[in-house]
Structure formats: C-alpha cells, structure tokens
C-alpha cells in the first residue's frame, strides 16, 4: 500500500495551507463541546429525573435521539465541509448547541425537552469529531494523523474537565441553572473560536490514491466500503456497550461503586495513552491488517473482562488495555477513508461510514441492559459482546480497497 503517513513525515508544513490557529482552537472547542453537550448529561440526569418526575428511560431516550440525529445529519454536514470548509457549519453548530441547552434548561415538559435534544443532535453533527477531522484532514494532509492525534488527545480530557465542573455547579445550582451556565461557557469558547480561527482559505483536496475517490457514490456502494461500515458498526456497538456496563459488571462481582468508578476512569486514561501509539502503528502496518488487529484486540480485551473477576489490580490492568484499544479505534475510524480513498470527499464519506456506528452506539445502553437481563448476568453479556467484536474483526479482513492491504 502507499503509506500516506510515511509520506507525511517527509512533507513540510509549507506544502499546504495550515493556519496556525486551527489546531489549538479545535482542541479547545472539542474539549468544551464534548464536555458540555455530551458529558454533562449523565452527571445531571439523576437530578433531572428527580426534579422533573420524568423517567430515566424517557430522558435517556431524548439523549439517544440526539446521537442518532447526529449520525444521520452528519452526512449532510460532511458534504458541506467538503465543498466550503468548516467555518460556517461549525460556527452555526456552536450556536445551535447553545440554543439547544437553553431549550433543555427551560423545558416545561418532556416534548420540549426532546425538542432541545433534537437540536442538540444537529449541534453534535456540526461540532464534534467528524467535522473537526474533516477540517484537519484537508488542511494537514498528508501529515493529518499527527493533527488528528492531538485533537483526540485533547478531546479525551472533556470528561476529566467538565464532569467534575458540572457536578460542582450542580452542588450549588439546580440542573436548569447549571445547564444555563454551561451554555454560556459553550458560547464564550466555541462560537468565537470557530468563527475566527477557521477563517482561512479552504485548500483543494490532494490527489486520491485510487480513482474511485473521484466518485463518492461509487465508493459508498463498493464492497470494501460496505464491509468496513459493517465492521465499524459491530465494533462500535460492542465498545460502547462495554463502557456503559463495566460498572454494573463490577458491582455484580462484589466491588464497591468507588472501586468500579476507578476501573472505568483508568480505562479512560488508557484510551488517552493508546492514542499516542497510533501514529507509530500506522507507519508500520497496512490498512487492512491494522483494522483487523485493532478490532480483534477489542474482542480480546472484552473477553478478558468477561472472565477476569479479580484480583482488583488485574481488573484495572485489563480495563487500561481495553481503553488503549478504544483510543486507537477512534483514530482508526478517523483515518479509514484517507487510507483507502484519499481526502477529496473525506467529509461526506467519513460521515456515511460513521452514521451506522453512531446509531449503534446510541442504542447500545438499552440493548446491553436488555441482553444482560436475558442472558442472566453481565459476565455473560461481555462474552456475547466479545463475540460481536470478533465477528467485526472477521468482516474487517475483507475491507481492503483494490488490493490495498
């Protein structure tokens, strides 16, 4: 295969337009957008249900709706970015995110609460990783892996920064007041950052490594693309189900809530560590081999969690290893299009690739809880999830584009 990453190492930044403010701006906006629009909700949801009387299932359904909407509308967002660049769509997305949180905060009833999260899904599509990846892939190509890694490392701090901040605000304010404060922070950080820092010429896409990239419709209908979509969807379902059910698994095995929380949190630290290893991995492995290996490692670590009741230190080690794999899978998906079909239609193709995976991740919490009940426990659930991840690895073996391994 033609190693885009290796070529990037030899290509100077002066070969393409790389506005200096873009990378730090997107780091700041990814931390803030993810931290406020996404991670604040699980912190505030118990207070929301207690105060409003709405069921947890109903509020979770509203949030899941936002994730589904984000995946579906992301395709249109990707097309816009491919043609015009990220500035307008990401700035508008920031504004939509602020408005959505205000609607959620002021919602007098459940339908308005749903409407707020519906708008929130549009904001996610326009401000989260996919549009940021599209921007960096065009501005930084072919050395885009370094830029993507930096932004995902920053994004990984979103929960670290905003989960405690949200909890601290909620200790002194109502959930409605907390959301209004967070909306003000979101407006102050992301709107000017997107409007000012992304105001740079949008370069033409680099030449594509295969001629199919000239027709995004042909790529999206091709067998490698469809199989890659299936592989990432199955992997995403298994990965998100593991994250949301890890604490119940450990509680079922007799660990305390604090111990379980530490296992989950250290797994997040492993995710950040894993992302630092992706660039060397990309330089030394082929596209299909890398995809299959990482997805298979996801299956292996999930199986390890299923069969490892203790000791506690070993459980932590397995969780960190699982987190490292998850961190690599984020960058694997971010680079999947460029590795196979180039950068010309990255925004559109990446969004098409991600939409089913995002939908699967939105459904994972409900499906995992149901499966655990049917199967008789969380260890059994993790065994099934390992099988799903293994199936995705099997599908991934056939995802090379025109012989590119």
CSV table of C-alpha atoms in Angstrom, one decimal:
chain,number,residue,atom,x,y,z
A,1,UNK,CA,0.0,0.0,0.0
A,2,UNK,CA,1.0,3.6,-0.4
A,3,UNK,CA,1.9,4.8,3.1
A,4,UNK,CA,0.3,8.2,3.4
A,5,UNK,CA,1.7,8.6,6.9
A,6,UNK,CA,5.2,7.9,5.9
A,7,UNK,CA,4.9,10.5,3.1
A,8,UNK,CA,3.5,13.0,5.6
A,9,UNK,CA,6.6,12.8,7.6
A,10,UNK,CA,8.6,14.0,4.7
A,11,UNK,CA,6.3,16.7,3.7
A,12,UNK,CA,6.8,20.1,5.1
A,13,UNK,CA,4.0,22.2,6.5
A,14,UNK,CA,4.7,24.8,3.9
A,15,UNK,CA,3.4,22.5,1.1
A,16,UNK,CA,-0.2,23.1,2.2
A,17,UNK,CA,-2.2,25.8,3.9
A,18,UNK,CA,-2.1,25.1,7.6
A,19,UNK,CA,-3.5,28.1,9.6
A,20,UNK,CA,-1.7,28.0,12.9
A,21,UNK,CA,-4.8,28.9,15.0
A,22,UNK,CA,-6.9,25.9,13.8
A,23,UNK,CA,-5.3,23.2,15.8
A,24,UNK,CA,-5.3,24.9,19.2
A,25,UNK,CA,-8.8,26.2,18.5
A,26,UNK,CA,-10.2,22.8,17.7
A,27,UNK,CA,-8.5,21.3,20.7
A,28,UNK,CA,-10.3,23.9,22.9
A,29,UNK,CA,-13.7,23.5,21.1
A,30,UNK,CA,-13.6,19.7,21.2
A,31,UNK,CA,-12.9,19.7,25.0
A,32,UNK,CA,-15.7,22.2,25.5
A,33,UNK,CA,-18.3,20.8,23.1
A,34,UNK,CA,-17.9,17.2,24.2
A,35,UNK,CA,-17.7,18.2,27.9
A,36,UNK,CA,-20.8,20.3,27.9
A,37,UNK,CA,-23.1,18.9,25.2
A,38,UNK,CA,-22.3,15.2,25.9
A,39,UNK,CA,-20.7,14.5,29.2
A,40,UNK,CA,-22.7,16.9,31.4
A,41,UNK,CA,-25.9,14.9,30.7
A,42,UNK,CA,-25.0,11.7,32.6
A,43,UNK,CA,-23.9,13.8,35.5
A,44,UNK,CA,-27.1,15.9,35.6
A,45,UNK,CA,-29.6,13.2,34.6
A,46,UNK,CA,-30.3,11.9,38.1
A,47,UNK,CA,-31.1,15.4,39.2
A,48,UNK,CA,-33.2,16.0,36.1
A,49,UNK,CA,-35.4,12.9,36.8
A,50,UNK,CA,-35.7,13.6,40.5
A,51,UNK,CA,-36.8,17.3,39.9
A,52,UNK,CA,-39.0,16.8,36.9
A,53,UNK,CA,-40.6,13.5,37.6
A,54,UNK,CA,-39.7,12.3,34.1
A,55,UNK,CA,-38.5,8.7,33.9
A,56,UNK,CA,-34.8,7.9,33.4
A,57,UNK,CA,-35.9,5.9,30.3
A,58,UNK,CA,-37.5,8.9,28.8
A,59,UNK,CA,-34.6,11.3,29.4
A,60,UNK,CA,-32.1,8.7,28.1
A,61,UNK,CA,-34.3,8.3,25.0
A,62,UNK,CA,-34.1,12.0,24.4
A,63,UNK,CA,-30.3,11.9,24.7
A,64,UNK,CA,-30.1,8.8,22.5
A,65,UNK,CA,-32.3,10.6,19.9
A,66,UNK,CA,-29.7,13.4,19.7
A,67,UNK,CA,-26.9,10.8,19.0
A,68,UNK,CA,-29.0,9.2,16.2
A,69,UNK,CA,-29.8,12.6,14.7
A,70,UNK,CA,-26.1,13.5,14.9
A,71,UNK,CA,-25.1,10.4,12.9
A,72,UNK,CA,-27.8,10.9,10.2
A,73,UNK,CA,-27.3,14.6,9.7
A,74,UNK,CA,-23.5,14.3,9.8
A,75,UNK,CA,-23.7,13.1,6.1
A,76,UNK,CA,-25.0,16.5,5.0
A,77,UNK,CA,-22.5,18.3,7.2
A,78,UNK,CA,-19.7,16.3,5.6
A,79,UNK,CA,-20.8,17.3,2.1
A,80,UNK,CA,-20.9,21.0,3.1
A,81,UNK,CA,-17.4,20.9,4.6
A,82,UNK,CA,-16.0,19.1,1.5
A,83,UNK,CA,-17.2,21.9,-0.7
A,84,UNK,CA,-17.0,25.0,1.5
A,85,UNK,CA,-14.8,24.3,4.5
A,86,UNK,CA,-15.7,24.0,8.2
A,87,UNK,CA,-16.0,27.6,9.4
A,88,UNK,CA,-19.7,28.3,8.7
A,89,UNK,CA,-21.0,24.9,9.6
A,90,UNK,CA,-19.0,24.6,12.9
A,91,UNK,CA,-19.9,28.2,14.0
A,92,UNK,CA,-23.6,27.5,13.3
A,93,UNK,CA,-23.3,24.2,15.1
A,94,UNK,CA,-21.9,26.0,18.2
A,95,UNK,CA,-24.8,28.4,18.1
A,96,UNK,CA,-27.2,25.5,17.8
A,97,UNK,CA,-25.6,23.8,20.7
A,98,UNK,CA,-26.0,26.9,22.9
A,99,UNK,CA,-29.7,27.2,21.9
A,100,UNK,CA,-30.3,23.5,22.5
A,101,UNK,CA,-29.0,23.7,26.0
A,102,UNK,CA,-31.1,26.7,26.8
A,103,UNK,CA,-34.2,24.9,25.5
A,104,UNK,CA,-33.3,21.8,27.6
A,105,UNK,CA,-32.8,24.0,30.7
A,106,UNK,CA,-36.1,25.8,30.3
A,107,UNK,CA,-38.1,22.8,29.1
A,108,UNK,CA,-41.5,22.9,30.9
A,109,UNK,CA,-42.4,19.4,29.7
A,110,UNK,CA,-40.9,16.3,28.1
A,111,UNK,CA,-41.8,17.1,24.5
A,112,UNK,CA,-39.9,20.4,24.7
A,113,UNK,CA,-37.0,18.5,26.4
A,114,UNK,CA,-37.0,16.2,23.4
A,115,UNK,CA,-37.0,19.1,21.1
A,116,UNK,CA,-34.0,20.6,22.8
A,117,UNK,CA,-32.0,17.4,22.4
A,118,UNK,CA,-33.2,17.1,18.8
A,119,UNK,CA,-31.5,20.4,18.1
A,120,UNK,CA,-28.6,19.2,20.2
A,121,UNK,CA,-28.1,16.3,17.8
A,122,UNK,CA,-27.7,18.8,14.9
A,123,UNK,CA,-25.2,20.6,17.0
A,124,UNK,CA,-23.2,17.4,17.7
A,125,UNK,CA,-23.1,16.7,14.0
A,126,UNK,CA,-21.7,20.1,13.2
A,127,UNK,CA,-19.2,20.4,16.1
A,128,UNK,CA,-17.9,17.0,17.3
A,129,UNK,CA,-15.1,14.9,16.0
A,130,UNK,CA,-16.3,14.3,12.4
A,131,UNK,CA,-16.3,17.9,11.2
A,132,UNK,CA,-13.1,18.6,13.1
A,133,UNK,CA,-11.5,15.5,11.5
A,134,UNK,CA,-12.7,16.7,8.1
A,135,UNK,CA,-11.1,20.1,8.6
A,136,UNK,CA,-7.8,18.7,9.8
A,137,UNK,CA,-7.6,16.0,7.2
A,138,UNK,CA,-7.8,18.7,4.4
A,139,UNK,CA,-5.6,21.3,6.0
A,140,UNK,CA,-2.9,18.9,7.3
A,141,UNK,CA,-2.9,16.2,4.6
A,142,UNK,CA,-0.8,14.1,4.2
A,143,UNK,CA,0.5,14.6,7.7
A,144,UNK,CA,-3.0,14.5,9.2
A,145,UNK,CA,-2.5,11.7,11.6
A,146,UNK,CA,-0.4,13.9,13.9
A,147,UNK,CA,-3.1,16.6,13.9
A,148,UNK,CA,-5.9,14.1,14.5
A,149,UNK,CA,-4.0,12.5,17.4
A,150,UNK,CA,-3.5,15.9,19.1
A,151,UNK,CA,-7.2,16.8,18.8
A,152,UNK,CA,-8.4,13.4,20.1
A,153,UNK,CA,-5.9,13.6,23.0
A,154,UNK,CA,-7.5,17.0,23.9
A,155,UNK,CA,-11.0,15.6,23.4
A,156,UNK,CA,-10.2,12.8,25.7
A,157,UNK,CA,-9.9,15.4,28.5
A,158,UNK,CA,-13.5,16.6,28.0
A,159,UNK,CA,-14.9,14.3,30.7
A,160,UNK,CA,-12.0,15.0,33.0
A,161,UNK,CA,-12.6,18.7,32.9
A,162,UNK,CA,-16.4,19.0,32.6
A,163,UNK,CA,-17.8,16.1,34.6
A,164,UNK,CA,-16.3,17.4,37.9
A,165,UNK,CA,-17.1,21.0,36.9
A,166,UNK,CA,-20.7,20.0,36.1
A,167,UNK,CA,-21.0,18.2,39.4
A,168,UNK,CA,-19.6,21.2,41.3
A,169,UNK,CA,-22.1,23.5,39.7
A,170,UNK,CA,-24.9,21.1,40.4
A,171,UNK,CA,-24.0,21.1,44.1
A,172,UNK,CA,-24.9,24.8,44.3
A,173,UNK,CA,-27.4,25.3,41.5
A,174,UNK,CA,-30.4,23.5,40.1
A,175,UNK,CA,-29.9,21.3,37.0
A,176,UNK,CA,-31.6,24.0,34.9
A,177,UNK,CA,-29.3,26.8,36.2
A,178,UNK,CA,-26.3,24.5,35.7
A,179,UNK,CA,-27.2,24.0,32.0
A,180,UNK,CA,-27.6,27.7,31.6
A,181,UNK,CA,-24.1,28.4,33.0
A,182,UNK,CA,-22.7,25.6,30.8
A,183,UNK,CA,-24.5,27.1,27.8
A,184,UNK,CA,-22.8,30.4,28.5
A,185,UNK,CA,-19.4,28.7,28.7
A,186,UNK,CA,-20.1,26.9,25.4
A,187,UNK,CA,-21.0,30.2,23.7
A,188,UNK,CA,-18.0,32.0,25.0
A,189,UNK,CA,-15.4,29.4,24.0
A,190,UNK,CA,-16.7,27.7,20.8
A,191,UNK,CA,-18.6,30.4,18.8
A,192,UNK,CA,-15.6,32.9,18.5
A,193,UNK,CA,-13.1,30.1,18.2
A,194,UNK,CA,-14.9,28.5,15.2
A,195,UNK,CA,-15.8,31.9,13.6
A,196,UNK,CA,-12.3,33.4,13.9
A,197,UNK,CA,-9.8,30.5,13.9
A,198,UNK,CA,-11.4,28.6,11.0
A,199,UNK,CA,-11.4,31.7,8.7
A,200,UNK,CA,-8.7,30.5,6.3
A,201,UNK,CA,-8.7,29.5,2.7
A,202,UNK,CA,-10.0,26.0,2.1
A,203,UNK,CA,-7.4,24.2,0.1
A,204,UNK,CA,-8.2,21.8,-2.8
A,205,UNK,CA,-8.2,18.2,-1.9
A,206,UNK,CA,-5.0,16.3,-2.6
A,207,UNK,CA,-5.0,13.7,-5.4
A,208,UNK,CA,-6.6,10.4,-4.4
A,209,UNK,CA,-4.8,7.1,-4.1
A,210,UNK,CA,-7.4,5.3,-6.1
A,211,UNK,CA,-9.6,6.5,-8.9
A,212,UNK,CA,-12.9,5.5,-7.1
A,213,UNK,CA,-12.4,8.5,-4.9
A,214,UNK,CA,-13.5,10.7,-7.8
A,215,UNK,CA,-17.0,9.3,-7.3
A,216,UNK,CA,-18.1,9.2,-3.7
A,217,UNK,CA,-21.3,7.4,-4.6
A,218,UNK,CA,-19.3,4.6,-6.2
A,219,UNK,CA,-17.1,4.4,-3.1
A,220,UNK,CA,-20.1,4.3,-0.7
A,221,UNK,CA,-21.7,1.5,-2.8
A,222,UNK,CA,-18.5,-0.5,-3.1
A,223,UNK,CA,-18.0,-3.8,-1.3
A,224,UNK,CA,-15.0,-2.7,0.8
A,225,UNK,CA,-16.8,0.4,2.0
A,226,UNK,CA,-20.0,-1.6,2.9
A,227,UNK,CA,-18.0,-4.2,4.7
A,228,UNK,CA,-16.0,-1.5,6.6
A,229,UNK,CA,-19.2,0.1,7.6
A,230,UNK,CA,-20.5,-3.3,9.0
A,231,UNK,CA,-17.2,-3.9,10.8
A,232,UNK,CA,-17.2,-0.4,12.5
A,233,UNK,CA,-20.9,-0.7,13.4
A,234,UNK,CA,-20.5,-4.0,15.1
A,235,UNK,CA,-17.3,-2.8,16.8
A,236,UNK,CA,-18.9,0.4,18.0
A,237,UNK,CA,-21.9,-1.4,19.5
A,238,UNK,CA,-19.6,-3.8,21.4
A,239,UNK,CA,-17.3,-1.0,22.5
A,240,UNK,CA,-20.0,1.4,23.8
A,241,UNK,CA,-21.9,-1.5,25.5
A,242,UNK,CA,-18.7,-2.4,27.3
A,243,UNK,CA,-18.2,1.2,28.6
A,244,UNK,CA,-21.8,1.6,29.8
A,245,UNK,CA,-22.0,-1.8,31.5
A,246,UNK,CA,-18.5,-2.1,33.0
A,247,UNK,CA,-19.6,-0.6,36.3
A,248,UNK,CA,-22.6,-2.9,36.6
A,249,UNK,CA,-20.4,-5.9,35.8
A,250,UNK,CA,-18.0,-5.0,38.6
A,251,UNK,CA,-20.8,-4.3,41.1
A,252,UNK,CA,-22.3,-7.7,40.3
A,253,UNK,CA,-18.9,-9.2,41.2
A,254,UNK,CA,-18.9,-7.5,44.6
A,255,UNK,CA,-16.7,-4.4,44.0
A,256,UNK,CA,-17.8,-1.1,45.6
A,257,UNK,CA,-19.1,1.7,43.5
A,258,UNK,CA,-15.8,3.7,44.1
A,259,UNK,CA,-13.7,0.7,43.0
A,260,UNK,CA,-15.8,0.3,39.9
A,261,UNK,CA,-15.6,4.0,39.1
A,262,UNK,CA,-11.8,3.9,39.3
A,263,UNK,CA,-11.6,0.9,36.9
A,264,UNK,CA,-13.7,2.9,34.4
A,265,UNK,CA,-11.7,6.1,34.9
A,266,UNK,CA,-8.4,4.4,34.5
A,267,UNK,CA,-9.7,2.8,31.3
A,268,UNK,CA,-10.3,6.3,30.1
A,269,UNK,CA,-6.6,7.1,30.9
A,270,UNK,CA,-5.7,4.1,28.9
A,271,UNK,CA,-7.7,5.5,26.0
A,272,UNK,CA,-5.6,8.6,26.0
A,273,UNK,CA,-2.4,6.6,26.2
A,274,UNK,CA,-3.5,4.4,23.3
A,275,UNK,CA,-4.0,7.4,21.0
A,276,UNK,CA,-0.3,8.4,21.4
A,277,UNK,CA,0.6,5.0,19.9
A,278,UNK,CA,-1.5,5.2,16.8
A,279,UNK,CA,0.9,7.1,14.6
A,280,UNK,CA,3.8,4.6,15.0
A,281,UNK,CA,1.3,1.8,14.5
A,282,UNK,CA,0.1,3.4,11.2
A,283,UNK,CA,3.6,3.7,9.9
A,284,UNK,CA,4.4,0.1,10.4
A,285,UNK,CA,1.2,-1.7,9.4
A,286,UNK,CA,-1.0,-1.9,6.4
A,287,UNK,CA,-4.5,-0.6,6.4
A,288,UNK,CA,-6.5,-3.9,6.5
A,289,UNK,CA,-4.1,-5.6,8.9
A,290,UNK,CA,-4.3,-2.6,11.2
A,291,UNK,CA,-8.1,-2.5,11.1
A,292,UNK,CA,-8.4,-6.3,11.7
A,293,UNK,CA,-5.8,-6.3,14.5
A,294,UNK,CA,-7.3,-3.4,16.5
A,295,UNK,CA,-10.9,-4.7,16.2
A,296,UNK,CA,-9.7,-8.2,17.2
A,297,UNK,CA,-7.9,-6.7,20.2
A,298,UNK,CA,-11.2,-5.1,21.2
A,299,UNK,CA,-12.8,-8.6,21.2
A,300,UNK,CA,-9.9,-10.0,23.2
A,301,UNK,CA,-10.0,-7.3,25.9
A,302,UNK,CA,-13.8,-7.6,26.2
A,303,UNK,CA,-13.4,-11.4,26.6
A,304,UNK,CA,-10.8,-10.8,29.2
A,305,UNK,CA,-13.2,-8.6,31.2
A,306,UNK,CA,-15.8,-11.3,31.0
A,307,UNK,CA,-13.5,-14.0,32.5
A,308,UNK,CA,-11.5,-11.9,35.0
A,309,UNK,CA,-13.3,-11.5,38.3
A,310,UNK,CA,-10.1,-10.5,40.1
A,311,UNK,CA,-7.8,-9.7,41.7
A,312,UNK,CA,-8.6,-5.9,41.6
A,313,UNK,CA,-5.2,-5.0,40.2
A,314,UNK,CA,-5.6,-7.4,37.3
A,315,UNK,CA,-9.1,-6.0,36.5
A,316,UNK,CA,-7.6,-2.5,36.4
A,317,UNK,CA,-4.9,-3.7,34.0
A,318,UNK,CA,-7.4,-5.2,31.7
A,319,UNK,CA,-9.5,-2.1,31.8
A,320,UNK,CA,-6.5,0.1,30.9
A,321,UNK,CA,-5.6,-2.3,28.0
A,322,UNK,CA,-9.2,-2.1,26.8
A,323,UNK,CA,-9.1,1.7,26.9
A,324,UNK,CA,-5.9,1.7,24.9
A,325,UNK,CA,-7.6,-0.3,22.2
A,326,UNK,CA,-10.6,2.1,22.2
A,327,UNK,CA,-8.3,5.1,21.9
A,328,UNK,CA,-6.8,3.5,18.8
A,329,UNK,CA,-10.2,2.6,17.3
A,330,UNK,CA,-11.2,6.3,17.4
A,331,UNK,CA,-8.2,7.2,15.2
A,332,UNK,CA,-8.6,4.1,13.1
A,333,UNK,CA,-12.1,5.3,12.1
A,334,UNK,CA,-10.8,8.9,11.6
A,335,UNK,CA,-8.2,7.7,9.1
A,336,UNK,CA,-10.2,4.9,7.4
A,337,UNK,CA,-11.3,7.0,4.4
A,338,UNK,CA,-8.0,8.7,3.7
A,339,UNK,CA,-6.1,5.4,4.0
A,340,UNK,CA,-8.3,3.8,1.3
A,341,UNK,CA,-9.8,6.5,-0.9
A,342,UNK,CA,-8.0,9.8,-0.2
A,343,UNK,CA,-9.1,13.2,1.0
A,344,UNK,CA,-11.2,14.6,-1.8
A,345,UNK,CA,-14.6,13.5,-0.4
A,346,UNK,CA,-13.5,12.8,3.2
A,347,UNK,CA,-16.3,14.8,4.9
A,348,UNK,CA,-19.1,13.0,3.1
A,349,UNK,CA,-17.6,9.5,3.1
A,350,UNK,CA,-16.5,9.7,6.7
A,351,UNK,CA,-20.0,10.8,7.8
A,352,UNK,CA,-21.6,8.0,5.8
A,353,UNK,CA,-19.2,5.5,7.4
A,354,UNK,CA,-19.8,6.8,10.9
A,355,UNK,CA,-23.6,7.2,10.8
A,356,UNK,CA,-24.5,3.5,11.4
A,357,UNK,CA,-21.8,3.2,14.1
A,358,UNK,CA,-23.1,6.3,15.9
A,359,UNK,CA,-26.6,4.9,15.8
A,360,UNK,CA,-25.4,1.6,17.2
A,361,UNK,CA,-23.6,3.4,20.0
A,362,UNK,CA,-26.8,5.3,20.8
A,363,UNK,CA,-28.7,2.0,21.1
A,364,UNK,CA,-26.0,0.2,23.0
A,365,UNK,CA,-27.0,1.2,26.5
A,366,UNK,CA,-30.6,-0.1,26.2
A,367,UNK,CA,-29.7,-3.2,24.2
A,368,UNK,CA,-26.9,-4.1,26.6
A,369,UNK,CA,-29.2,-3.8,29.6
A,370,UNK,CA,-31.8,-5.9,27.9
A,371,UNK,CA,-29.3,-8.6,26.9
A,372,UNK,CA,-27.8,-8.8,30.4
A,373,UNK,CA,-31.2,-9.5,31.8
A,374,UNK,CA,-32.0,-12.1,29.1
A,375,UNK,CA,-28.6,-13.8,29.5
A,376,UNK,CA,-28.7,-13.9,33.2
A,377,UNK,CA,-25.8,-11.5,34.1
A,378,UNK,CA,-23.1,-9.1,33.0
A,379,UNK,CA,-20.3,-11.7,32.6
A,380,UNK,CA,-22.5,-13.5,30.1
A,381,UNK,CA,-23.2,-10.2,28.3
A,382,UNK,CA,-19.5,-9.4,28.0
A,383,UNK,CA,-19.0,-12.9,26.4
A,384,UNK,CA,-21.6,-12.1,23.8
A,385,UNK,CA,-20.1,-8.6,23.2
A,386,UNK,CA,-16.7,-10.3,22.7
A,387,UNK,CA,-18.3,-12.5,20.1
A,388,UNK,CA,-19.8,-9.5,18.3
A,389,UNK,CA,-16.4,-7.7,18.3
A,390,UNK,CA,-14.8,-10.9,16.9
A,391,UNK,CA,-17.3,-11.0,14.1
A,392,UNK,CA,-16.5,-7.4,13.3
A,393,UNK,CA,-12.8,-8.4,13.1
A,394,UNK,CA,-13.7,-11.2,10.7
A,395,UNK,CA,-15.6,-8.8,8.4
A,396,UNK,CA,-12.7,-6.3,8.6
A,397,UNK,CA,-10.3,-8.8,6.9
A,398,UNK,CA,-12.2,-8.1,3.6
A,399,UNK,CA,-12.2,-4.3,3.7
A,400,UNK,CA,-9.1,-3.5,1.6
A,401,UNK,CA,-9.7,-1.2,-1.4
A,402,UNK,CA,-8.5,-2.6,-4.7
A,403,UNK,CA,-5.9,-4.8,-3.1
A,404,UNK,CA,-4.6,-2.3,-0.7
A,405,UNK,CA,-3.6,-4.3,2.4
